[in-house]
XYZ file of C-alpha atoms in Angstrom:
355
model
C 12.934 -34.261 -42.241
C 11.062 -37.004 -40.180
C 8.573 -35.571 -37.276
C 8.437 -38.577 -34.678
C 5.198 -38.691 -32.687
C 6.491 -37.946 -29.388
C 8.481 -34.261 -31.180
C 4.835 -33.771 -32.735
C 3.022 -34.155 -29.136
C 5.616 -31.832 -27.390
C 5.176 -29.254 -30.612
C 1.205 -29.668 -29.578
C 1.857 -28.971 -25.821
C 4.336 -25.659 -26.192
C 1.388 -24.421 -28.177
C -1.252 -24.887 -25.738
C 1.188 -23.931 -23.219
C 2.006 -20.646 -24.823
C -1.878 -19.885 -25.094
C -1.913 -20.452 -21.209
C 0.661 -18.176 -20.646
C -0.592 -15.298 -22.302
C -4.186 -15.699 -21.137
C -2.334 -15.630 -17.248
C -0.478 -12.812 -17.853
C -3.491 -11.273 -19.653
C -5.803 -11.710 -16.643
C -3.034 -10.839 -14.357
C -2.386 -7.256 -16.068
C -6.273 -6.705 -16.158
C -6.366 -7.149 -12.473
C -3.294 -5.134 -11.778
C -4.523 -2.333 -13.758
C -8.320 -2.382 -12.064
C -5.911 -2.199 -8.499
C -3.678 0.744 -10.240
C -6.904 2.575 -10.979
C -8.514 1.656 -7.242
C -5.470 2.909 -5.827
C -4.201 5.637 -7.942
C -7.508 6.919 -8.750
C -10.253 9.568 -7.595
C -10.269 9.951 -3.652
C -13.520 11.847 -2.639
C -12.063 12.135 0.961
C -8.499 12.906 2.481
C -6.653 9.658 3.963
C -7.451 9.549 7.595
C -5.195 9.149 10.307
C -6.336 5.101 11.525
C -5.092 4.937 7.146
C -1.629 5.855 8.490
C -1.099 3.533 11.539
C -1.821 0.745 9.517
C 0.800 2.146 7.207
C 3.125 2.777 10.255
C 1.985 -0.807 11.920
C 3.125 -2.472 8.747
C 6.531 -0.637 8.603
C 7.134 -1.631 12.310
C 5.983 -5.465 11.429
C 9.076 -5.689 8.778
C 11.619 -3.929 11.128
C 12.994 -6.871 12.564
C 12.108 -9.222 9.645
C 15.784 -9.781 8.639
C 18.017 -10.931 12.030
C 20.644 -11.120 10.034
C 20.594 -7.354 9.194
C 23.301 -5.365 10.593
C 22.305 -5.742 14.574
C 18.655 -7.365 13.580
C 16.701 -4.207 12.458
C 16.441 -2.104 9.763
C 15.131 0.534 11.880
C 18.048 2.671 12.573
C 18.892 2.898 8.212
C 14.918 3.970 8.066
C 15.859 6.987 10.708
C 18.925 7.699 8.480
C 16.749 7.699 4.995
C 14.274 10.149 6.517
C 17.391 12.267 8.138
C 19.210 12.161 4.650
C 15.623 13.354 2.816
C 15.025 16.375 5.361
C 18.906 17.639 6.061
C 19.224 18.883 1.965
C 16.545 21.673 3.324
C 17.736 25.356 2.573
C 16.120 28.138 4.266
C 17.285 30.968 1.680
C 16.284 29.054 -1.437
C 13.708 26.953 -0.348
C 15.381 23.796 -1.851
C 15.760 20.198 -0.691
C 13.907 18.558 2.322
C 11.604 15.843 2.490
C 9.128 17.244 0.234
C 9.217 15.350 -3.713
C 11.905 12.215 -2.213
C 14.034 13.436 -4.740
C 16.271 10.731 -3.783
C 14.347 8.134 -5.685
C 16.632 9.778 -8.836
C 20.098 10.263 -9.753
C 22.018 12.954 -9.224
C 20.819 12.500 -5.800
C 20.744 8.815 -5.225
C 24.666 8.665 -5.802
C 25.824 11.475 -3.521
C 28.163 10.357 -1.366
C 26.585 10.955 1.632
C 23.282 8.907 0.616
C 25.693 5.838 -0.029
C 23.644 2.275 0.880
C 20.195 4.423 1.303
C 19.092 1.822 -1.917
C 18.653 -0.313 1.365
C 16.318 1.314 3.183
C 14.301 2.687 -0.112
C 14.008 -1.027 -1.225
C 12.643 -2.137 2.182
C 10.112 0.637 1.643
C 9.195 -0.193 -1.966
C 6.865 -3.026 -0.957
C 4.878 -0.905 1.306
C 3.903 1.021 -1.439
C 4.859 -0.183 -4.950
C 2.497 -2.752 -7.221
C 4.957 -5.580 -8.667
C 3.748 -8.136 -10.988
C 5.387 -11.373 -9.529
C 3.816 -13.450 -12.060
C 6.618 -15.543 -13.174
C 5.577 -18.630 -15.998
C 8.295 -19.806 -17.774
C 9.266 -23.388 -19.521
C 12.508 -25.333 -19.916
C 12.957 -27.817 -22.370
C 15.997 -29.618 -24.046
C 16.872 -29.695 -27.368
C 17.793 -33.639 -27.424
C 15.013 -34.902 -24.772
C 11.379 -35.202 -25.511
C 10.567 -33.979 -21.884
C 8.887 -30.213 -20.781
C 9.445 -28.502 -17.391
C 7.219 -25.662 -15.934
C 7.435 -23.627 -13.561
C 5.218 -20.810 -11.756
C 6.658 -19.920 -8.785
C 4.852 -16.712 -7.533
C 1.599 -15.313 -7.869
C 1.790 -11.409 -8.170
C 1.222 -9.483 -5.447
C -0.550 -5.599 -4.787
C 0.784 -3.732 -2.583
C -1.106 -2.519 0.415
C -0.887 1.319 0.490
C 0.148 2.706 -3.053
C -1.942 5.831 -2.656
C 0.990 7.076 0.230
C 3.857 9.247 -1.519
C 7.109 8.214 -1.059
C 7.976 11.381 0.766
C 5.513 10.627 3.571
C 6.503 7.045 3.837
C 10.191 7.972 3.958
C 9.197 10.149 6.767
C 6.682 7.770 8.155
C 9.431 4.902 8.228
C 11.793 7.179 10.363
C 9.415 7.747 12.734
C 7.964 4.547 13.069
C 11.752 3.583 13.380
C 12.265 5.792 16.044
C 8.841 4.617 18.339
C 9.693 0.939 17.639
C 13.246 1.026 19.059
C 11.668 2.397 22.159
C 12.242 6.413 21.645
C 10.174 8.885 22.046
C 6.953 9.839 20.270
C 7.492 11.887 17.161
C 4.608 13.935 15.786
C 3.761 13.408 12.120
C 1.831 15.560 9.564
C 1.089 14.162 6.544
C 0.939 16.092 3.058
C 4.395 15.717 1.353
C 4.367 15.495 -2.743
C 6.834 13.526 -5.188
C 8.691 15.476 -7.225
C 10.905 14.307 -10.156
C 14.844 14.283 -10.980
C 14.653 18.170 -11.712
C 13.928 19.417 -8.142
C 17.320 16.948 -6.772
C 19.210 19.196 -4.487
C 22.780 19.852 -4.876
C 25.851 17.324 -3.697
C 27.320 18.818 -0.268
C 24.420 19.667 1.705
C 24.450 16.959 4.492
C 27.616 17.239 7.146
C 30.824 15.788 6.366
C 31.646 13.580 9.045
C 35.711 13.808 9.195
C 35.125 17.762 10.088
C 34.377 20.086 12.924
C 31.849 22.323 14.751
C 32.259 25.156 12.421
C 31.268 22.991 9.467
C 28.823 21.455 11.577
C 27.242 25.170 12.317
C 27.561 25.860 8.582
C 25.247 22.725 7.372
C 22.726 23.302 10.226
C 22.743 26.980 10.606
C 21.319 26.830 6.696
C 18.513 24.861 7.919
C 17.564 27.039 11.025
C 19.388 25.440 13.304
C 20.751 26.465 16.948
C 23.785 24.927 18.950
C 21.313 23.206 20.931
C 19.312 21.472 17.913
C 22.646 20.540 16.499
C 23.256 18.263 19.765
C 20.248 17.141 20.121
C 19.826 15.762 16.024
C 22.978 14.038 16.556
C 21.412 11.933 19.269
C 20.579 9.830 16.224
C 23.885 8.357 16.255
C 22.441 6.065 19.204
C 21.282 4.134 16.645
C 22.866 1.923 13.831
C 26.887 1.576 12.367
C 29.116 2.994 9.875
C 29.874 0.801 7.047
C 33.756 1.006 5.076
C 31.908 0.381 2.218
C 29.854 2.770 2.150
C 31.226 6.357 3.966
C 34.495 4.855 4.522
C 33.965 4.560 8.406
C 33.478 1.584 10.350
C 31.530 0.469 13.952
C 29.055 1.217 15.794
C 28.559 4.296 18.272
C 27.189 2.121 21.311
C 26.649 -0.796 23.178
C 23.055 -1.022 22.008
C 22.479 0.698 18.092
C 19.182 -1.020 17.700
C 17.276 1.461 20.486
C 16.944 4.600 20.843
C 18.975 5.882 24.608
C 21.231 8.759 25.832
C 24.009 6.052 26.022
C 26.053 8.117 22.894
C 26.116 11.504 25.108
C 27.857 9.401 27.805
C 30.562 7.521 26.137
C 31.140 11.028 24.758
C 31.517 12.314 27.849
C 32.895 9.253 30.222
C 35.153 7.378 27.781
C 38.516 8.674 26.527
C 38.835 8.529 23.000
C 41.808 7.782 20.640
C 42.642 7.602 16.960
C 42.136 4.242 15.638
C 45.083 3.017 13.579
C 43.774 1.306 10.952
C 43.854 2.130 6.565
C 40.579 3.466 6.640
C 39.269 7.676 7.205
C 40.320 8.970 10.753
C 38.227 7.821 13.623
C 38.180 7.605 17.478
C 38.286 4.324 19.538
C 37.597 4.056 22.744
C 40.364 3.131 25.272
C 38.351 0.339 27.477
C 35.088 0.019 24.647
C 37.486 -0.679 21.797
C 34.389 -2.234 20.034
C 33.128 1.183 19.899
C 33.337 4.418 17.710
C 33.137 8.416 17.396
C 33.213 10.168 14.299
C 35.449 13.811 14.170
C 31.688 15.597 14.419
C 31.144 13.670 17.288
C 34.039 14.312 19.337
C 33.494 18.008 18.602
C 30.070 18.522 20.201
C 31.900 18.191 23.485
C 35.313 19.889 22.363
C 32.918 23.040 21.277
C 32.739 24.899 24.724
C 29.291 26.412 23.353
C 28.024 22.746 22.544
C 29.514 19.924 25.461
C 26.949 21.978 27.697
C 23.989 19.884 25.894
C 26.064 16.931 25.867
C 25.989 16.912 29.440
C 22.350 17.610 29.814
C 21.710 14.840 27.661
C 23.961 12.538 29.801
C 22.321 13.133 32.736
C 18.886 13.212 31.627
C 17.434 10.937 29.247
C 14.064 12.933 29.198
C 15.013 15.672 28.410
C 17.262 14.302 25.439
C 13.969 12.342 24.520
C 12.191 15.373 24.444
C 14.147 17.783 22.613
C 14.747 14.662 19.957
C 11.022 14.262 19.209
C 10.527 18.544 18.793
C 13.697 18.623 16.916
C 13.331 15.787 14.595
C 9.299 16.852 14.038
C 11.438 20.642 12.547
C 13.686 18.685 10.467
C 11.475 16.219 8.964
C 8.836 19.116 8.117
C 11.242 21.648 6.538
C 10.052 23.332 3.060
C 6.767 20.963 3.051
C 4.107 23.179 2.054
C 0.988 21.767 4.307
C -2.274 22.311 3.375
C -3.732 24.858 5.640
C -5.107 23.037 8.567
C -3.476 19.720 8.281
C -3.229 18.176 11.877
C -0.091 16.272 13.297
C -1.130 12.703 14.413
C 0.592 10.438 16.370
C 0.928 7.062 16.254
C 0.546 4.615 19.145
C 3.747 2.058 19.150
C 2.876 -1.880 18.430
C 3.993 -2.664 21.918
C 1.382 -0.515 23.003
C -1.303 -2.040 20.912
C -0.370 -5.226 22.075
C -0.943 -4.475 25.945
């Protein structure tokens, strides 16, 4: 078999290529691994609270990042991820809650009720994770004496890996929460990761097509009143159902990327119908047909021991703001065992910093 100069020459050019290659990738896992072991390794001291904001400042930076994104922010699917983590909490076992982020792992990932929380986990993952984006590769053609390369990413290190994913799951919701103009919510930090053996059971988190019985049964196991139970379900100001993911589908206001009292009053001024339509049953509203309530939501105000607190929260947006923050700081601390003496902090909002 002949071997024409120019197939010689391209044999001579893979080679040195290939030795290029490995020396990159060679350099770039000796750097990653001196990051891993800067990040990962020995602390003498505790992270400090000004540590955190920039981990909350850089969550709030990405919020927005994606206008395309449901209705332009991810924040409301951050409140949800840090709802879902905390609401698996049981008070007589001690199981679930935002301590280990247990959803990271199957069983857990693939409840139903967790359906498209990949999303908000993935927009996470940067915060924290190290990826290797390093990327060389070569093309060449069988029948053409020509060489194509390509290297289109340098890897990059993450910024905070040394925060566990059950305080930045946390941390996301209430940096969600701040940015989309609600109310302060206190945050302690301390949670651990656990692995796929501590996953709670399926079944823990409500069931939206039921009522205020079932609704007293999922809270009532967290410590839970009547009161709290309102007051949590203020977070359906924000965000929309998906059919694709719980079956349900639209949004529960006007305005689902900020954080109001706007879903007490369309559940108290607006008359609400079944929607016919293929999908799970659902309300409409007769003049804000754009709009939606879930069976859990219409029976917060059919619950004579309940629409009370619907009301207050209707009239005053304070006082819904207020009872929010204390009751989402319960729920988001629920089975984390603190180290004794660990302060709350709380962060100040970018649009703060910026004035």
């Amino acid at each position: 078999m002949l071997v024409t100069q120019s197939q010689h020459s391209l044999g001579s050019f893979l080679d040195v290529l290939l030795y290029v290659s490995a020396a990159a990738i060679a350099a770039a896992g000796y750097y990653l691994c001196a990051q891993c072991w800067r990040a990962f390794g020995p602390s003498k001291s505790k992270r400090t609270k000004e540590e955190y904001q920039k981990v909350y400042n850089e969550i709030a930076g990405r919020l927005g990042e994606d206008y395309d994104y449901d209705d332009g922010s991810y924040g409301p699917i951050l409140v949800r991820l840090a709802w879902h983590a905390s609401g698996t909490y049981d008070t007589k076992t001690g199981t679930g809650g935002s301590n280990g982020a247990t959803m990271r792992f199957g069983p857990e990932s693939g409840h139903g009720a967790n359906a498209g929380l990949e999303i908000a986990r993935n927009f996470l993952e940067p915060v924290k994770g190290i990826y290797l984006k390093v990327l060389l590769y070569t093309f060449w053609s069988q029948d053409a004496d020509s060489v194509t390369c390509k290297q289109p990413a340098n890897f990059h290190v993450a910024k905070f890996p040394w925060i566990t994913y059950a305080d930045l799951w946390i941390l996301g919701g209430v940096a969600a929460i701040q940015e989309m103009e609600g109310p302060i919510v206190p945050f302690r930090p301390g949670r651990q990761d656990r692995d796929s053996t501590f996953c709670p059971p399926d079944g823990r988190l409500p069931d939206a097509s039921e009522g205020s019985q079932h609704l007293r049964h999922v809270f009532n196991r967290m410590g839970f009143n009547d009161q709290e139970i309102v007051a949590l379900s203020g977070a359906h100001s924000l965000g929309r159902c998906h059919a694709d993911r719980l079956g349900f589908e639209g949004p529960w206001t006007y305005t689902p990327a900020y954080v109001s009292n706007q879903y007490y009053n369309m559940l108290t001024v607006e008359m609400w119908k079944v929607r016919k339509w293929d999908g799970p049953r659902q309300f409409q509203g007769s003049t804000s047909q754009t709009l939606m309530m879930l069976p859990t939501d219409l029976a917060l105000v059919e619950d004579e021991k309940m629409r009370p607190w619907v009301e207050k929260y209707a009239d005053d947006e304070s006082l819904f703001f207020h009872d929010f923050s204390n009751v989402l700081l319960k729920l988001f601390e629920l089975g984390v065992p603190f180290e004794e003496g660990t302060e709350r902090w709380t962060f100040t909002p970018t649009k703060v910093q910026k004035s």
